[in-house]
Structure formats: C-alpha cells, structure tokens
mmCIF file of C-alpha atoms in Angstrom:
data_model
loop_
_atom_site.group_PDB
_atom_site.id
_atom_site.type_symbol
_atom_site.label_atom_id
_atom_site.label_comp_id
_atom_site.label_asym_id
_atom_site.label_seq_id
_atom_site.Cartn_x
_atom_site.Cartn_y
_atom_site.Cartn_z
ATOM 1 C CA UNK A 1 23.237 31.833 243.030
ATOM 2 C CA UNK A 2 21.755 32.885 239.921
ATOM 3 C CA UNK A 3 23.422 32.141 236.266
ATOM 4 C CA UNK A 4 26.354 33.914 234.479
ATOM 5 C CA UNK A 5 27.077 37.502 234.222
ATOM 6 C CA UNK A 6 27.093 39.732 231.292
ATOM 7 C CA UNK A 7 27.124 43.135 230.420
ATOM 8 C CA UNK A 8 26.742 45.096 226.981
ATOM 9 C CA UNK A 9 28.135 48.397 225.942
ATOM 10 C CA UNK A 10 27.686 49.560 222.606
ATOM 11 C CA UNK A 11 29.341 53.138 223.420
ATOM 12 C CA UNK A 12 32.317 52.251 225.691
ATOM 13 C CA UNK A 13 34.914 55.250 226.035
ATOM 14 C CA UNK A 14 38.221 55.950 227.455
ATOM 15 C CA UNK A 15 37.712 58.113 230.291
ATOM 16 C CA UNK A 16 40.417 60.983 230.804
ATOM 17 C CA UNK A 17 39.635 62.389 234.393
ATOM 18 C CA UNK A 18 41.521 65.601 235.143
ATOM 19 C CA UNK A 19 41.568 66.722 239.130
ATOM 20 C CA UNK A 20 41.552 70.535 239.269
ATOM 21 C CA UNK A 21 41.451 72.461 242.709
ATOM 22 C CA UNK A 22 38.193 73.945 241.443
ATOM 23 C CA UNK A 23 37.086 74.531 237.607
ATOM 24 C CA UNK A 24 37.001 78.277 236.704
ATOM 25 C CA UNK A 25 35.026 78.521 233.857
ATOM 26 C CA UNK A 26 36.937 80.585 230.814
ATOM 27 C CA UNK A 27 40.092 80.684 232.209
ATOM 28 C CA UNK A 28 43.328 78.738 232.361
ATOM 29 C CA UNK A 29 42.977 76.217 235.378
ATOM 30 C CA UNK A 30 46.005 73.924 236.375
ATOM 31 C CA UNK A 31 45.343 70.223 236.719
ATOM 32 C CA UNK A 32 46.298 68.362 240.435
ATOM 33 C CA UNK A 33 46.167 65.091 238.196
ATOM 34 C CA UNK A 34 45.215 62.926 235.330
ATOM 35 C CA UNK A 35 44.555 59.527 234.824
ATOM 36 C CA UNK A 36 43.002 57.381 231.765
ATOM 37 C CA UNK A 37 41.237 54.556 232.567
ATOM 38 C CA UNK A 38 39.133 52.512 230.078
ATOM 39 C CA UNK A 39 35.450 52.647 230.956
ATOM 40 C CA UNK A 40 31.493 53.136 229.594
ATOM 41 C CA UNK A 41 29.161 51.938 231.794
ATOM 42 C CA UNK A 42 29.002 48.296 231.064
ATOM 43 C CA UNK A 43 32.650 47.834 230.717
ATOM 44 C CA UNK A 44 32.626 49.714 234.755
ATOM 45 C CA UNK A 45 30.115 47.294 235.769
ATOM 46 C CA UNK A 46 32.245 44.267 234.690
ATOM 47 C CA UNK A 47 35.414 45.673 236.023
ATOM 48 C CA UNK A 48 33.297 46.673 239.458
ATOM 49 C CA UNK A 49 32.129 42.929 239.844
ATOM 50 C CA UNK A 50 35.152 41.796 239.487
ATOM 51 C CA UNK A 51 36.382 43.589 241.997
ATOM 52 C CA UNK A 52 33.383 41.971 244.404
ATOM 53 C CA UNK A 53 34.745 38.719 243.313
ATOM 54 C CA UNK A 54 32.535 37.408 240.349
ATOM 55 C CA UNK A 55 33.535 37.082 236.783
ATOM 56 C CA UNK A 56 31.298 38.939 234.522
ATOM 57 C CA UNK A 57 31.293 38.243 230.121
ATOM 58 C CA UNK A 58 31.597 41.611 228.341
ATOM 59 C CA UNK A 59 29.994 42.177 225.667
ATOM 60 C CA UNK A 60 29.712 45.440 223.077
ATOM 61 C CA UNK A 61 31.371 47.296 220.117
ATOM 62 C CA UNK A 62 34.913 48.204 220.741
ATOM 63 C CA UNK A 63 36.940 50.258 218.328
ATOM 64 C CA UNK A 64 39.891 47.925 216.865
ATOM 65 C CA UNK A 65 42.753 51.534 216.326
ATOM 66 C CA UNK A 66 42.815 51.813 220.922
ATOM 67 C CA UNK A 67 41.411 48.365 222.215
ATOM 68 C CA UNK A 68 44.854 47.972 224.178
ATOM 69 C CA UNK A 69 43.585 49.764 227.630
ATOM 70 C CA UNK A 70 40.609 47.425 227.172
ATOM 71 C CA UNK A 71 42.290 45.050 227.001
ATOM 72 C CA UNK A 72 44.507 45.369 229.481
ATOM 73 C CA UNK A 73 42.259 46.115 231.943
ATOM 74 C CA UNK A 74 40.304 42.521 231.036
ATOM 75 C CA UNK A 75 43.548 40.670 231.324
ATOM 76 C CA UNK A 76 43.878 42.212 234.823
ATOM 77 C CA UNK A 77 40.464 41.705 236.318
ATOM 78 C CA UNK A 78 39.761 38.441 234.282
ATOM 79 C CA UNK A 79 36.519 39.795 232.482
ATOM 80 C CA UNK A 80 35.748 37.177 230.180
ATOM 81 C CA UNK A 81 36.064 39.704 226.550
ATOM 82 C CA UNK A 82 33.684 39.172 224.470
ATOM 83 C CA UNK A 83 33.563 42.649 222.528
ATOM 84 C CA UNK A 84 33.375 42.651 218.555
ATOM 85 C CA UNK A 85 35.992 44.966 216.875
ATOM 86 C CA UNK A 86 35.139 47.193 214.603
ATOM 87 C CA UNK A 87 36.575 50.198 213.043
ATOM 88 C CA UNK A 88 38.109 53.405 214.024
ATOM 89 C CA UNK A 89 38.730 54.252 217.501
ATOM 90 C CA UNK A 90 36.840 54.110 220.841
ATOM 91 C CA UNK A 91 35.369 57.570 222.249
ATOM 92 C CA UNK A 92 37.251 59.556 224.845
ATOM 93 C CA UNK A 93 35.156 61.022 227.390
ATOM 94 C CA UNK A 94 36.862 64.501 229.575
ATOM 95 C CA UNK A 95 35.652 64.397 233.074
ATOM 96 C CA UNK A 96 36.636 67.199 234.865
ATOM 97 C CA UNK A 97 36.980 66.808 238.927
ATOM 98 C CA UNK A 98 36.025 69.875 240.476
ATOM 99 C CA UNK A 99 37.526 69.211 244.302
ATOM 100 C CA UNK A 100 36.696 72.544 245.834
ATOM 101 C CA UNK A 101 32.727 71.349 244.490
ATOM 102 C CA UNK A 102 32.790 67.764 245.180
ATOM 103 C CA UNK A 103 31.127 67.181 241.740
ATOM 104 C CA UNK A 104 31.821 66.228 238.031
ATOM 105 C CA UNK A 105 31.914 67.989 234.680
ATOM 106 C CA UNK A 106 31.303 65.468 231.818
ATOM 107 C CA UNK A 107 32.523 66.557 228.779
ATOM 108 C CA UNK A 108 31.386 63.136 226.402
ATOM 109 C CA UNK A 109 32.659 62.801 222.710
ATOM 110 C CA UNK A 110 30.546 60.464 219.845
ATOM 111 C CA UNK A 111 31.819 57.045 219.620
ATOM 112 C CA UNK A 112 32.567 55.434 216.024
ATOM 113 C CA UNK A 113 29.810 55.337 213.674
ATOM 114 C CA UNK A 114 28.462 51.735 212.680
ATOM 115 C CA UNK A 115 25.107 50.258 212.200
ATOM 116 C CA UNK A 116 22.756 47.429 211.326
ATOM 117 C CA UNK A 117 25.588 45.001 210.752
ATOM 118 C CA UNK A 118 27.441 45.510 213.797
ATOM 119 C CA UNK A 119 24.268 45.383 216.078
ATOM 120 C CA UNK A 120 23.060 42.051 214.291
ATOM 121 C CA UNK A 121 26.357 40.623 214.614
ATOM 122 C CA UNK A 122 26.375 41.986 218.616
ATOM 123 C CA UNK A 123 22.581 40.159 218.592
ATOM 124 C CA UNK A 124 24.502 37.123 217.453
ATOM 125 C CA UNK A 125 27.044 37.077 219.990
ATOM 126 C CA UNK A 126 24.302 37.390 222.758
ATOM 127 C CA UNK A 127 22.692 34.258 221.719
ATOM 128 C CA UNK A 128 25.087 32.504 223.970
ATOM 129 C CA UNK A 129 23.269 34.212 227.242
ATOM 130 C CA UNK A 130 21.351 31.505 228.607
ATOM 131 C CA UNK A 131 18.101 31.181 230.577
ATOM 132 C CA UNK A 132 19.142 32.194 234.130
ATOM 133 C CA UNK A 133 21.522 34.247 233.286
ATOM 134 C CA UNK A 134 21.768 38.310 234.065
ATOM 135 C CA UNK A 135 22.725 40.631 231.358
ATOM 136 C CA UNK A 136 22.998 44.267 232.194
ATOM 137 C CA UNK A 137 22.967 46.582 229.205
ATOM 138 C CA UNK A 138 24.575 49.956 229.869
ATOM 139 C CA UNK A 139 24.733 52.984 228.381
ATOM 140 C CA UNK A 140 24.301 54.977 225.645
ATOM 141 C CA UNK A 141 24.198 54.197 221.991
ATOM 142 C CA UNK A 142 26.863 55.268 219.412
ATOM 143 C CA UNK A 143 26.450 57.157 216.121
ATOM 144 C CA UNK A 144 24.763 54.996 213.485
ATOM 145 C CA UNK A 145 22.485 52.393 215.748
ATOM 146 C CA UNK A 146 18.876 53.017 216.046
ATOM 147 C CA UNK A 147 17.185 54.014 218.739
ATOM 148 C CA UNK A 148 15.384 51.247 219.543
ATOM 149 C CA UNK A 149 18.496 49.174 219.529
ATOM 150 C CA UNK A 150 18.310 48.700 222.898
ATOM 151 C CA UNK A 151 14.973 47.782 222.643
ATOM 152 C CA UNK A 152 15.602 44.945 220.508
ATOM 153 C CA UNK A 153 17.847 43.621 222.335
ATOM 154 C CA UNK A 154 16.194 43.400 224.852
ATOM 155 C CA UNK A 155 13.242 41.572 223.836
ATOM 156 C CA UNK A 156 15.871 38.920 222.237
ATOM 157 C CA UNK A 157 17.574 38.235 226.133
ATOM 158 C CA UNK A 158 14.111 38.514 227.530
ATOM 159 C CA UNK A 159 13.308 35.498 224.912
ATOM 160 C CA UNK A 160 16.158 33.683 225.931
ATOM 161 C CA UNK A 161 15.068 34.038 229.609
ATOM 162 C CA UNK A 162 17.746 36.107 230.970
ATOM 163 C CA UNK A 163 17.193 38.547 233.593
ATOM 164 C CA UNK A 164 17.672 41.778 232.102
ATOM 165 C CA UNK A 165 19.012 45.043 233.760
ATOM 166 C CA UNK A 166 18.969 48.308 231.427
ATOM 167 C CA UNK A 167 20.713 51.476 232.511
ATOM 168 C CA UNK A 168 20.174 54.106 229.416
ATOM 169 C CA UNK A 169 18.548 57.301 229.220
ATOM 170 C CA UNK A 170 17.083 59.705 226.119
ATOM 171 C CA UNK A 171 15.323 57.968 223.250
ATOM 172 C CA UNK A 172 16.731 54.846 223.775
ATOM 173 C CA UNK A 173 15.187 54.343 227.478
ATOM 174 C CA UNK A 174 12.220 55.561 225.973
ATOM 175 C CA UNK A 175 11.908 52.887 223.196
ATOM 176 C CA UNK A 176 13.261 50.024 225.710
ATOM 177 C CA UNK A 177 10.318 51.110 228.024
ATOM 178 C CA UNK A 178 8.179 51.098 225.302
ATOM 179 C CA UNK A 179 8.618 47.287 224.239
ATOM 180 C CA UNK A 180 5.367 44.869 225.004
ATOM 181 C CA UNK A 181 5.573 43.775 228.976
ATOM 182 C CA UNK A 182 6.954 40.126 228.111
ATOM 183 C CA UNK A 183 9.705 42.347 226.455
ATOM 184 C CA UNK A 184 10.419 44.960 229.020
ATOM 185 C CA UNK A 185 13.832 44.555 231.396
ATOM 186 C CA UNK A 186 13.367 43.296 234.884
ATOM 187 C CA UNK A 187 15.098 46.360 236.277
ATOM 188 C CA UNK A 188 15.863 49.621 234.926
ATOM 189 C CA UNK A 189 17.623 52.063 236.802
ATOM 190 C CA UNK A 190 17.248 55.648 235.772
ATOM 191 C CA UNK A 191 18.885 58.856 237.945
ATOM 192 C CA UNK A 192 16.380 61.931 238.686
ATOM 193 C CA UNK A 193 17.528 63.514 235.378
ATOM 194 C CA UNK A 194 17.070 60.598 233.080
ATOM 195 C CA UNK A 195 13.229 59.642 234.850
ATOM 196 C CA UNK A 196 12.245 63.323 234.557
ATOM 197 C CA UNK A 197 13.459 63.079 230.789
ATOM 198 C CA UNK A 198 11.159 60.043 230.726
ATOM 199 C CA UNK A 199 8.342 61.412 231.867
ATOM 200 C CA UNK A 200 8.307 64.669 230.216
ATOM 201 C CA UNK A 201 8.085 66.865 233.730
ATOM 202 C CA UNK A 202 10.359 67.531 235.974
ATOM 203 C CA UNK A 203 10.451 65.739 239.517
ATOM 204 C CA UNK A 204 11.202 68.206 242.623
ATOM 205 C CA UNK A 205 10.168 66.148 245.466
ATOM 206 C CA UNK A 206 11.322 63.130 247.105
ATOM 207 C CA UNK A 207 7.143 62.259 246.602
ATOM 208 C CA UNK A 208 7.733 62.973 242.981
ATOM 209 C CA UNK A 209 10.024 61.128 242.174
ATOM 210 C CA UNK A 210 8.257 58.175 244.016
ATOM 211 C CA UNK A 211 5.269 58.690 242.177
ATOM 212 C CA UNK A 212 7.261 58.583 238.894
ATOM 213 C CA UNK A 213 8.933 55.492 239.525
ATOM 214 C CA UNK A 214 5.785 53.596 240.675
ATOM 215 C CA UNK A 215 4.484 54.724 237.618
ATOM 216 C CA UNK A 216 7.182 53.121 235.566
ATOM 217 C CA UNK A 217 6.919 50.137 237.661
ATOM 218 C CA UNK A 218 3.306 48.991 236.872
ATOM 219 C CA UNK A 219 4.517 48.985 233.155
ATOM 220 C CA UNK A 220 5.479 45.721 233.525
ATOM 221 C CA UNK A 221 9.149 46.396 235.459
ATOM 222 C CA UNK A 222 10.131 44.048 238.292
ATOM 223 C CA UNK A 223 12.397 46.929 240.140
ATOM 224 C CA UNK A 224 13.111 50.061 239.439
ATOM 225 C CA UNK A 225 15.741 52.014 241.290
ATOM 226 C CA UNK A 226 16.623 56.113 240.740
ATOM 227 C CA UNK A 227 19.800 56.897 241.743
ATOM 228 C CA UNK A 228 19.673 60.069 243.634
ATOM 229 C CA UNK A 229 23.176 61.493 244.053
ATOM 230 C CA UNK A 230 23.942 62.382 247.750
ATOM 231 C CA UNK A 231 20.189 61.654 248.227
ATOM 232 C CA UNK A 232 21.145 57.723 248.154
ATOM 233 C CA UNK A 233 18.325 55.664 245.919
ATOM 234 C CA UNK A 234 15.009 54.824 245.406
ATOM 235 C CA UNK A 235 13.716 51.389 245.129
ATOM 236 C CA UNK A 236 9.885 50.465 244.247
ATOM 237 C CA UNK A 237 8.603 46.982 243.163
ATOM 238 C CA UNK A 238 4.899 47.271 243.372
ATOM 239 C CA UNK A 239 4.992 45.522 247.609
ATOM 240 C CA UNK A 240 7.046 48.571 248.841
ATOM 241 C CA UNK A 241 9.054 51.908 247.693
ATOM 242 C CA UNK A 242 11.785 52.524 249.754
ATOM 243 C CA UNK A 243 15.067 55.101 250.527
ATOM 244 C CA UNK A 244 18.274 54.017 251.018
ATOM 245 C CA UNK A 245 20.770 56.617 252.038
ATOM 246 C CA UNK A 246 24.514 56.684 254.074
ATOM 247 C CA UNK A 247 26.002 60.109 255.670
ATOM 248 C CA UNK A 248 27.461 62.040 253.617
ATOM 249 C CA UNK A 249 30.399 60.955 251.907
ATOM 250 C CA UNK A 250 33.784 63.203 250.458
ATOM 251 C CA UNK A 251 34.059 62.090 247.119
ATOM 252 C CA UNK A 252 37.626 61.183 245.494
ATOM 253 C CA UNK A 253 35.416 60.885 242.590
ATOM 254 C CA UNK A 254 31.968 60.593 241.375
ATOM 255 C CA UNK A 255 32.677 59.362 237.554
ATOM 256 C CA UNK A 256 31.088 55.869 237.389
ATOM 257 C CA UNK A 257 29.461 56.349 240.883
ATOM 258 C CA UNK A 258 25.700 54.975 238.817
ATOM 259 C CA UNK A 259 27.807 51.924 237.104
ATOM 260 C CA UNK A 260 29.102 51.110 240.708
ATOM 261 C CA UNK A 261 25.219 50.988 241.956
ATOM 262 C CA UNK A 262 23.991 48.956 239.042
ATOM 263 C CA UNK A 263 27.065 46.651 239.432
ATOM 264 C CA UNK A 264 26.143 46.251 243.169
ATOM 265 C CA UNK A 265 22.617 45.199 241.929
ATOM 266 C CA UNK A 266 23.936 42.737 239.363
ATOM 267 C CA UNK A 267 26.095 40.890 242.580
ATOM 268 C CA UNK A 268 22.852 41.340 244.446
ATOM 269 C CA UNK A 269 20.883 39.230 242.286
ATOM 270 C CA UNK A 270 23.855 37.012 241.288
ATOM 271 C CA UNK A 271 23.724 36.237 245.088
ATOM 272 C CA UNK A 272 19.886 36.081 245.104
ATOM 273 C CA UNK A 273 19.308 38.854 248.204
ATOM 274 C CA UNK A 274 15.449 40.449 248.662
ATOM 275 C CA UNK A 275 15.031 43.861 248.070
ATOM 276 C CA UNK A 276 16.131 45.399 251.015
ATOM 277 C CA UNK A 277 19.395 43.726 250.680
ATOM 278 C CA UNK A 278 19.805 44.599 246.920
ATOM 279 C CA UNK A 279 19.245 47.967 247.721
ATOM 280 C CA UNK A 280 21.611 48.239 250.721
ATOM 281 C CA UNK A 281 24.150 46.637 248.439
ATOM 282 C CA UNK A 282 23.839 48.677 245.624
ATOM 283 C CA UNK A 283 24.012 52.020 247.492
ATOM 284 C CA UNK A 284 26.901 50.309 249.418
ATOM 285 C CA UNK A 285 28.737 49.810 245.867
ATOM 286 C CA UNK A 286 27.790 53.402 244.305
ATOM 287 C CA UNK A 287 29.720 55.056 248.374
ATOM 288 C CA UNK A 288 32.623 53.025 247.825
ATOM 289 C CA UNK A 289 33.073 53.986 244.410
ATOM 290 C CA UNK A 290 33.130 57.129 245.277
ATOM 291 C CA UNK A 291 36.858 56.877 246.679
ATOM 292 C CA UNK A 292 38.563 55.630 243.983
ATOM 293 C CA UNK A 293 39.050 57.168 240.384
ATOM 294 C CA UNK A 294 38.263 54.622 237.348
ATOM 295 C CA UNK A 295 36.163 51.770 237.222
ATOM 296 C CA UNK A 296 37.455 50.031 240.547
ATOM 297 C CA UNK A 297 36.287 49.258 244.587
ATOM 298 C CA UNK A 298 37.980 48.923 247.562
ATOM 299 C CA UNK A 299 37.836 45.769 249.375
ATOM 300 C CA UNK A 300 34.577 43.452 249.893
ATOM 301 C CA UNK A 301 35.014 44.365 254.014
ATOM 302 C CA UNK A 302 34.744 48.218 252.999
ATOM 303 C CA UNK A 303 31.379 47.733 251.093
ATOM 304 C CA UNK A 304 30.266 45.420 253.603
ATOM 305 C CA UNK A 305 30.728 48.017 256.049
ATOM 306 C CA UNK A 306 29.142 50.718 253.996
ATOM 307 C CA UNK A 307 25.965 48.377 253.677
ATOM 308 C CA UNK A 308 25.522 47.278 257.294
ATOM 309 C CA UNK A 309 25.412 51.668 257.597
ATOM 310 C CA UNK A 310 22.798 52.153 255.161
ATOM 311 C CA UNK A 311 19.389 53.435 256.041
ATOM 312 C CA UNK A 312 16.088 52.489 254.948
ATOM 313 C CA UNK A 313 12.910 54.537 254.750
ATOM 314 C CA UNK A 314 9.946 52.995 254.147
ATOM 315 C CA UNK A 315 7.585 55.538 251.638
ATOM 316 C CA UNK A 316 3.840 55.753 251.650
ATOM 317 C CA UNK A 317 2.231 54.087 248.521
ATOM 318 C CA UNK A 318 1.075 57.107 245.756
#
C-alpha cells in the first residue's frame, strides 16, 4: 500500500441535479426529482474512496456562508476536512438529467472570488503531504487564482515527493502540462474534449485520440488516461496504450461519472495494482457511478464485478 490520500479542490460546488423525463429546450419542463448533494471533483473523489473503504484528507477553498452540506457529508463518510474557509458562499452547479437522452446538461456557476493569499495559505496546508503520499488535484479554478495555480502546486507536491494526479482542463491543464518534467503530475487524466482543447485540434478517431495521448505522455507523464464516455478509457504509459470498455450501461446518472474514474485510480495506486488493473478499476468505478446520483458507489462486490467484466484492447504504438 502506498501513503495517505489527499485531494484538492479549489472550486468545489453544491450540485443541484434536477431529473426531467427529457429537457425541451425553451419551454416549461416538469422535474421527476431533485436532489443537492455537495460535490466538485475533488470533494467526489474523497467521498467515492470512502465509499471503497479508504480514508482520503480533503483539501481546498470552501466558502464559510454554506459549508454545512460539506460538512455533513465529511462527518458521514469520515473524510479527514482539511478545507480553509474563506468568504462568501460555495458555487452551485444545475445539472440537468435528461432520462429520455441518457446524458447531462451542466449548467456551472463561478465560485467566490479570492486570490494570492488564499492559494499560499492552501500551499501551506499541503506541506503536510508527505513523500509517498498521493494527492489528486481536481478541478477547475475559481475567480481570482491564476492560471498556473495548479501548476504551482504541483511542482511544490512533486518536491515533497508525492505522487501527483491532476484532473483539470482549459488554461490551467495547459500551464500544469507546461511545468519542467521533474514538475509535471504522474497522471493526468483528461476526457476527449479537454485533450482536444489541449492540443489545439480536434480528435475523431479512436487512433487520434491515441496518438494525442502518447503525445502527452512522452512529456514527462507516467499515465495518462482519457475518459471516453460510453467509449470506456484510454490508458498509455510509454510500454503499452490500451482500451478498457464494459457493455453498455443505463445511466441513473452521469454527473461525477470522471471523479468516480479518477477516484478508482487513486484506490488503484493506494493498493499498488499494474496498469491493467488500474485501468480495469477505474472504468469499474466511473460504471458504478453511473447508478447512483451524488458523489457515492454501490458496494465494493458491485465494482468488483464491474471490473472482472471489463475489456481490454491492446492498441498499436503511433
């Protein structure tokens, strides 16, 4: 087993999922359901792991005026919190569950402004991460940090010698990926969208995409893995690229369907697997996510399951 687990989210958000029948665009539509559940990627990753039975340390900037469903849902799940207050409210993201389409519309408000004193006093706080120890850092960045925040970050934990997973997209990606190789993260893991943002092209093809990520791999990256929707994922380390997939599955839900793959990646180097395994797992992680709404998993037997189905595909070297 590897060393503790932590995750960072400087943008977390309340999510407010609505279940409609279908979403008709400019008219009146009539909900099936609603629930709130606190969330932003990181925060989903530590409540997912828990969940799988570790204990992750979260980390981030958490708005002081509605920290209660935060809190609450740490107090539940034992995640160790570790977030800084600071003022004004968390961001509530609207995601709107289209049932008849199987698919999401995200609908993401901006998060309370801060800036170069909250992110050196969130640099402080991660001094604590020790050698050994895995630190995934999630999402987006709120109004007022730079975009290389990230980035900095980044090459602090790397000089700590933690293992460092970064799941971003936009200008911040881009400035993470541009840090020196002794500063880069060990694993990023972009969707198709995000890499094709990266790379300035789009990415049609299953061969694309591979190409892409190999690219992005001989930066300096240990793993990379591209979440592919219904596709499954990608994984390429420089020995092999390869395609994990499971038959198709009828979502409850696909909000935090990518947090549920990186968390699954996160237990799967927690519990020191090869990359076959990791992979397996983490597409296991993302299906099973898929039937429950918020930042939650069914039992450990249910993933298990789900990974013991997935299949791998072996892609020819670009």
């Amino acid at each position: 087993m590897s060393g503790a687990l932590h995750t960072v989210t400087a943008n977390p958000a309340l999510d407010q999922t609505v279940t409609l029948d279908a979403l008709n665009i400019g008219a009146v539509n009539l909900a099936r359901a609603a629930s709130v559940n606190a969330g932003g990627k990181g925060i989903n990753v530590a409540s997912c792991l828990a969940d799988w039975g570790l204990r992750a340390c979260a980390h981030g900037l958490l708005g002081r005026d509605n920290a209660a469903p935060f809190e609450q849902l740490f107090a539940d799940k034992r995640i160790d919190d570790r977030m800084l207050r600071v003022a004004g409210a968390t961001r509530t993201n609207i995601k709107l569950a289209d049932l008849s389409r199987g698919d999401t519309t995200d609908i993401n408000l901006p998060g309370p402004a801060v800036g170069e004193a909250e992110l050196a006093a969130l640099a402080a706080r991660l001094a604590g991460i020790a050698a050994g120890d895995i630190a995934v850092l999630a999402g987006s960045l709120p109004p007022g940090l730079p975009a290389d925040a990230w980035a900095r970050l980044c090459r602090q934990l790397k000089r700590q010698g933690a293992w460092v997973l970064l799941d971003s997209s936009g200008p911040a990606l881009a400035a993470a990926l541009a840090n020196p190789s002794p500063a880069l993260p060990d694993c990023v893991k972009p969707n198709r969208e995000e890499l094709e943002q990266w790379a300035g092209r789009e990415l049609p093809t299953l061969n694309d995409v591979a190409q892409c990520a190999q690219a992005l791999q001989k930066l300096g990256i240990d793993r990379v893995i591209v979440s592919l929707g219904e596709q499954g994922a990608l994984l390429t380390d420089g020995r092999q690229t390869l395609l994990a997939s499971l038959p198709p599955q009828r979502p409850l839900s696909t909000v935090g369907a990518g947090d549920a793959l990186v968390s699954g990646l996160a237990a799967a180097r927690h519990q020191a697997l090869g990359a076959e395994d990791s992979l397996r797992q983490a597409v296991a992680f993302a299906a099973a996510k898929l039937q429950r709404v918020g930042p939650h998993l069914p039992p450990p037997q249910h993933i298990q399951a789900l990974a013991a189905a997935v299949s791998l595909k072996k892609l020819e070297a670009a």
